Structure formats: C-alpha cells, structure tokens
mmCIF file of C-alpha atoms in Angstrom:
data_model
loop_
_atom_site.group_PDB
_atom_site.id
_atom_site.type_symbol
_atom_site.label_atom_id
_atom_site.label_comp_id
_atom_site.label_asym_id
_atom_site.label_seq_id
_atom_site.Cartn_x
_atom_site.Cartn_y
_atom_site.Cartn_z
ATOM 1 C CA MET A 21 -46.655 42.394 -22.789
ATOM 2 C CA TYR A 22 -43.789 42.805 -25.143
ATOM 3 C CA ARG A 23 -41.307 41.963 -22.330
ATOM 4 C CA LEU A 24 -43.155 38.848 -21.809
ATOM 5 C CA ARG A 25 -43.780 37.509 -25.518
ATOM 6 C CA ASP A 26 -39.932 38.470 -25.749
ATOM 7 C CA ILE A 27 -39.097 36.400 -22.494
ATOM 8 C CA LEU A 28 -41.598 33.384 -23.545
ATOM 9 C CA LEU A 29 -39.926 33.336 -27.130
ATOM 10 C CA THR A 30 -36.021 33.066 -25.514
ATOM 11 C CA LEU A 31 -37.487 30.260 -23.105
ATOM 12 C CA THR A 32 -38.343 28.618 -26.483
ATOM 13 C CA ILE A 33 -35.509 29.282 -28.836
ATOM 14 C CA LEU A 34 -33.628 28.213 -25.713
ATOM 15 C CA SER A 35 -35.011 24.683 -25.641
ATOM 16 C CA VAL A 36 -35.009 24.051 -28.526
ATOM 17 C CA LEU A 37 -31.301 24.617 -28.983
ATOM 18 C CA LEU A 38 -31.150 22.762 -26.074
ATOM 19 C CA ALA A 39 -32.617 19.663 -27.052
ATOM 20 C CA GLY A 40 -31.050 20.152 -30.123
ATOM 21 C CA CYS A 41 -27.663 20.122 -28.221
ATOM 22 C CA GLY A 42 -28.246 16.549 -26.569
ATOM 23 C CA LYS A 43 -29.080 14.696 -29.216
ATOM 24 C CA GLU A 44 -26.226 15.147 -30.813
ATOM 25 C CA LYS A 45 -24.022 14.039 -27.699
ATOM 26 C CA VAL A 46 -26.013 10.796 -27.104
ATOM 27 C CA ASP A 47 -25.193 10.219 -30.926
ATOM 28 C CA SER A 48 -21.585 10.457 -30.566
ATOM 29 C CA VAL A 49 -21.564 8.450 -27.609
ATOM 30 C CA VAL A 50 -18.757 5.324 -28.711
ATOM 31 C CA GLU A 51 -19.500 2.027 -27.154
ATOM 32 C CA THR A 52 -16.570 0.350 -26.338
ATOM 33 C CA ASP A 53 -15.623 -2.825 -24.464
ATOM 34 C CA THR A 54 -13.638 -2.426 -21.555
ATOM 35 C CA ASN A 55 -11.082 -5.189 -19.861
ATOM 36 C CA PRO A 56 -11.720 -5.702 -16.382
ATOM 37 C CA ASP A 57 -7.802 -6.804 -15.796
ATOM 38 C CA SER A 58 -6.494 -4.059 -17.252
ATOM 39 C CA MET A 59 -8.574 -0.908 -16.644
ATOM 40 C CA PRO A 60 -8.958 -0.058 -12.439
ATOM 41 C CA THR A 61 -12.132 0.657 -10.937
ATOM 42 C CA MET A 62 -10.606 2.780 -8.826
ATOM 43 C CA VAL A 63 -7.523 5.074 -8.593
ATOM 44 C CA THR A 64 -6.705 7.068 -5.511
ATOM 45 C CA ARG A 65 -4.020 9.952 -5.183
ATOM 46 C CA ASP A 66 -2.419 10.825 -2.031
ATOM 47 C CA VAL A 67 -3.798 8.252 -0.021
ATOM 48 C CA THR A 68 -3.330 8.451 3.974
ATOM 49 C CA THR A 69 -6.011 5.635 5.144
ATOM 50 C CA LEU A 70 -6.127 4.895 9.286
ATOM 51 C CA ILE A 71 -7.249 1.109 10.022
ATOM 52 C CA SER A 72 -9.136 0.046 13.485
ATOM 53 C CA ASP A 73 -9.487 -2.997 15.181
ATOM 54 C CA SER A 74 -12.131 -2.953 17.960
ATOM 55 C CA GLY A 75 -12.652 0.711 17.710
ATOM 56 C CA MET A 76 -8.742 0.740 18.020
ATOM 57 C CA THR A 77 -6.864 2.732 15.625
ATOM 58 C CA LYS A 78 -3.924 0.330 14.839
ATOM 59 C CA TYR A 79 -2.362 0.822 11.597
ATOM 60 C CA ARG A 80 -1.827 3.681 9.231
ATOM 61 C CA ILE A 81 -0.886 3.226 5.318
ATOM 62 C CA THR A 82 -0.209 6.267 2.958
ATOM 63 C CA SER A 83 0.917 6.047 -0.339
ATOM 64 C CA LYS A 84 1.095 8.887 -2.933
ATOM 65 C CA LEU A 85 -0.915 6.571 -5.816
ATOM 66 C CA TRP A 86 -3.161 3.029 -5.143
ATOM 67 C CA ILE A 87 -4.937 1.357 -8.093
ATOM 68 C CA VAL A 88 -7.574 -0.916 -7.364
ATOM 69 C CA TYR A 89 -8.586 -3.809 -10.190
ATOM 70 C CA ASP A 90 -11.092 -5.465 -7.881
ATOM 71 C CA GLU A 91 -13.193 -6.331 -11.295
ATOM 72 C CA ALA A 92 -10.030 -8.458 -12.683
ATOM 73 C CA LYS A 93 -9.796 -12.351 -12.687
ATOM 74 C CA THR A 94 -7.273 -12.018 -10.365
ATOM 75 C CA PRO A 95 -8.275 -8.931 -7.919
ATOM 76 C CA VAL A 96 -5.479 -6.952 -6.769
ATOM 77 C CA TRP A 97 -5.024 -3.319 -5.540
ATOM 78 C CA LYS A 98 -1.448 -1.941 -6.621
ATOM 79 C CA PHE A 99 0.472 0.739 -4.541
ATOM 80 C CA PRO A 100 3.368 1.754 -7.885
ATOM 81 C CA THR A 101 4.950 4.447 -6.760
ATOM 82 C CA GLY A 102 5.512 2.913 -2.910
ATOM 83 C CA LEU A 103 3.440 2.122 0.504
ATOM 84 C CA TYR A 104 4.175 3.232 4.179
ATOM 85 C CA LEU A 105 2.633 2.101 6.621
ATOM 86 C CA GLU A 106 3.135 2.545 10.202
ATOM 87 C CA LYS A 107 1.673 0.486 13.605
ATOM 88 C CA PHE A 108 0.621 2.246 16.276
ATOM 89 C CA ASP A 109 0.173 1.050 20.198
ATOM 90 C CA GLU A 110 -2.672 1.913 22.081
ATOM 91 C CA LYS A 111 -1.498 5.690 23.488
ATOM 92 C CA PHE A 112 -1.503 5.908 19.313
ATOM 93 C CA ARG A 113 2.520 5.913 19.142
ATOM 94 C CA VAL A 114 4.258 4.622 16.759
ATOM 95 C CA GLU A 115 5.519 1.081 17.270
ATOM 96 C CA ALA A 116 6.981 -0.725 14.451
ATOM 97 C CA HIS A 117 6.375 0.546 10.461
ATOM 98 C CA ILE A 118 7.007 -0.542 6.818
ATOM 99 C CA LYS A 119 8.035 1.313 3.524
ATOM 100 C CA CYS A 120 8.691 0.462 0.223
ATOM 101 C CA ASP A 121 9.332 1.478 -3.324
ATOM 102 C CA SER A 122 5.802 -0.837 -4.225
ATOM 103 C CA ALA A 123 3.465 -2.908 -3.495
ATOM 104 C CA THR A 124 1.015 -5.158 -4.952
ATOM 105 C CA TYR A 125 -2.089 -6.977 -2.553
ATOM 106 C CA PHE A 126 -3.250 -10.274 -4.389
ATOM 107 C CA LYS A 127 -6.881 -9.656 -3.064
ATOM 108 C CA GLN A 128 -8.278 -13.766 -2.914
ATOM 109 C CA GLU A 129 -5.168 -14.821 -1.729
ATOM 110 C CA LYS A 130 -5.507 -12.040 1.379
ATOM 111 C CA LEU A 131 -0.986 -11.924 0.083
ATOM 112 C CA TRP A 132 0.826 -8.654 0.191
ATOM 113 C CA ARG A 133 4.533 -8.465 -2.013
ATOM 114 C CA LEU A 134 6.391 -5.601 -1.186
ATOM 115 C CA ASP A 135 8.885 -4.753 -3.534
ATOM 116 C CA GLY A 136 12.047 -2.630 -3.900
ATOM 117 C CA ASN A 137 14.130 -1.177 -0.726
ATOM 118 C CA VAL A 138 11.562 -3.002 1.393
ATOM 119 C CA GLU A 139 12.635 -1.557 5.246
ATOM 120 C CA ILE A 140 10.835 -2.844 8.189
ATOM 121 C CA SER A 141 11.074 -2.131 12.140
ATOM 122 C CA ASN A 142 9.185 -4.706 14.807
ATOM 123 C CA VAL A 143 7.745 -3.529 18.034
ATOM 124 C CA GLN A 144 11.588 -5.101 19.529
ATOM 125 C CA LYS A 145 13.052 -2.371 17.423
ATOM 126 C CA GLU A 146 15.338 -4.867 15.030
ATOM 127 C CA VAL A 147 15.652 -3.588 11.516
ATOM 128 C CA PHE A 148 15.209 -5.538 8.226
ATOM 129 C CA LEU A 149 16.389 -4.331 5.104
ATOM 130 C CA THR A 150 15.360 -5.986 2.191
ATOM 131 C CA GLU A 151 14.176 -6.078 -2.140
ATOM 132 C CA GLN A 152 10.716 -8.443 -2.223
ATOM 133 C CA LEU A 153 9.091 -9.860 1.037
ATOM 134 C CA TYR A 154 5.355 -11.458 1.131
ATOM 135 C CA TRP A 155 3.240 -11.576 3.662
ATOM 136 C CA SER A 156 0.535 -13.676 3.619
ATOM 137 C CA GLN A 157 -2.366 -12.749 6.459
ATOM 138 C CA SER A 158 -3.963 -15.724 5.918
ATOM 139 C CA ARG A 159 -1.046 -17.932 7.023
ATOM 140 C CA HIS A 160 -0.249 -15.512 9.730
ATOM 141 C CA LYS A 161 3.406 -15.416 7.862
ATOM 142 C CA VAL A 162 6.040 -13.353 6.736
ATOM 143 C CA TYR A 163 8.946 -14.614 4.139
ATOM 144 C CA SER A 164 11.718 -14.035 1.429
ATOM 145 C CA ASP A 165 14.226 -16.049 -0.961
ATOM 146 C CA SER A 166 16.001 -12.461 -1.189
ATOM 147 C CA PHE A 167 18.729 -11.108 0.823
ATOM 148 C CA ILE A 168 17.974 -10.286 4.052
ATOM 149 C CA HIS A 169 20.556 -7.666 6.727
ATOM 150 C CA ILE A 170 18.578 -7.462 10.247
ATOM 151 C CA GLU A 171 19.363 -4.936 12.474
ATOM 152 C CA LYS A 172 19.639 -5.875 16.533
ATOM 153 C CA SER A 173 20.968 -3.816 19.552
ATOM 154 C CA ASP A 174 23.426 -6.297 19.910
ATOM 155 C CA ARG A 175 24.211 -7.970 16.481
ATOM 156 C CA ILE A 176 23.599 -7.657 12.548
ATOM 157 C CA ILE A 177 22.534 -11.070 10.605
ATOM 158 C CA GLU A 178 22.839 -11.295 7.103
ATOM 159 C CA GLY A 179 21.098 -14.085 4.641
ATOM 160 C CA TYR A 180 19.194 -15.215 1.913
ATOM 161 C CA GLY A 181 15.608 -16.030 2.294
ATOM 162 C CA PHE A 182 13.980 -16.011 5.359
ATOM 163 C CA THR A 183 10.176 -16.942 7.678
ATOM 164 C CA SER A 184 9.023 -15.125 9.872
ATOM 165 C CA ASN A 185 5.847 -14.739 12.363
ATOM 166 C CA GLU A 186 3.570 -11.767 10.507
ATOM 167 C CA LYS A 187 4.977 -9.358 13.981
ATOM 168 C CA MET A 188 8.220 -10.202 12.639
ATOM 169 C CA THR A 189 9.681 -11.203 16.170
ATOM 170 C CA THR A 190 9.956 -14.574 15.686
ATOM 171 C CA TYR A 191 12.194 -15.842 12.103
ATOM 172 C CA ILE A 192 14.698 -18.427 10.867
ATOM 173 C CA ILE A 193 16.951 -17.023 8.279
ATOM 174 C CA ASN A 194 17.062 -19.663 5.710
ATOM 175 C CA LYS A 195 20.829 -19.363 4.258
ATOM 176 C CA PRO A 196 22.554 -16.936 7.233
ATOM 177 C CA SER A 197 25.551 -15.582 5.489
ATOM 178 C CA GLY A 198 26.921 -13.628 8.570
ATOM 179 C CA ILE A 199 26.498 -12.670 11.968
ATOM 180 C CA PHE A 200 28.349 -9.970 13.157
ATOM 181 C CA PRO A 201 28.490 -8.658 17.066
ATOM 182 C CA VAL A 202 27.413 -5.237 17.434
ATOM 183 C CA ASP A 203 30.461 -3.630 20.388
ATOM 184 C CA GLU A 204 29.064 -0.366 21.413
ATOM 185 C CA GLU A 205 32.711 0.496 22.938
ATOM 186 C CA ARG A 206 34.749 -0.485 18.828
ATOM 187 C CA ALA A 207 31.778 1.649 16.965
ATOM 188 C CA GLY A 208 32.613 4.428 19.225
ATOM 189 C CA ALA A 209 36.136 4.293 18.955
ATOM 190 C CA ALA A 210 36.252 4.162 15.305
ATOM 191 C CA GLU A 211 33.772 6.882 14.721
ATOM 192 C CA GLN A 212 36.499 9.091 16.650
#
C-alpha cells in the first residue's frame, strides 16, 4: 500500500514539474521575421543524387554542399563548394562530365551558372576549360563570354566567348585566338 502511494505521489510531482517546465519554454520563444532571400529552405551536405529519364539513370550529381532558396524572390540552388556531374550511357558508363568550383541554378529561368575552373568533357572526348559558363535548359544552349580552351583529338582551340548546343558537340568560338594542331609524332619526340 505504501508503495502504491509513493508511486502516485512521485507521478504527481513529476507531472507538476514537467507542466511547469513546458510553460517556461513556451514563454521564452521569441518570434522573428525571416527573410526568404537569406534563409535557405534546405541545406544538404555530402550530396550524391541520381537523375533518371524514362526509368534509365542518366546523371549523377555530387557536391559537398547544396543550399536551396525556394521561397526567395528569385529561387536559386547554390553549390558554393563545387559540383561534379557525370552523364551515363545506356550501360551506365560515364560518357561525359562537368566539374566546377561553384554553381548556381536559377530555378525560374532554368539557367545554370558554373564558376571557377569549369571543366567539361563531351561524348566525343573533347575537353572544355573556362572560368565561367552558362547552360540554359529552356533554350538548350551553353554559352560563355570568358576565355575558352578546347582540346580535341587533332587540335587545341582557344578564344574568348562561345555558344554551343547543350551536348557540347556543335559550337562556335566568338573570338578565336589560336588553333594549334596536335602532331602525335612531334608530341612523342618532345617527351623523350
């Protein structure tokens, strides 16, 4: 009998204490205004995501940090520590890739801006190097006003500014500054 009474007394004391603690917490909450332009709706670290089309995995995106501002006046996704994207063929082999130091995706415009040490390899194994690049998904166009260095199997092309289809297979250099043929025999002799 004494045990039951002790248990009931203990439960009563605990419920009073817990109710009192809960009231203090509610009273101490401070409401603040949040600015959706500076307050992210999502922050994700060490991201690896797969993107599929018609049930087939087409892309893999990897980033150390992904910050989403979906409620901002201009909704954006930011990848401030860089982005690495791989494009797969039907046998899940990497056929192209993109990497950069940072990236921003402007959601309403469906526009990607890649910044700093941008490197792209296309399905033809050509390599594109630049400091800034834009990819308009709505216009299916890639473009830049920055210096561009393109390594093809038979030559290196350099210039300022270019436009391309989004597969990076058909492109125009706005202001070419050099086309350098690659001669395998001379390249091999120079290495010896």
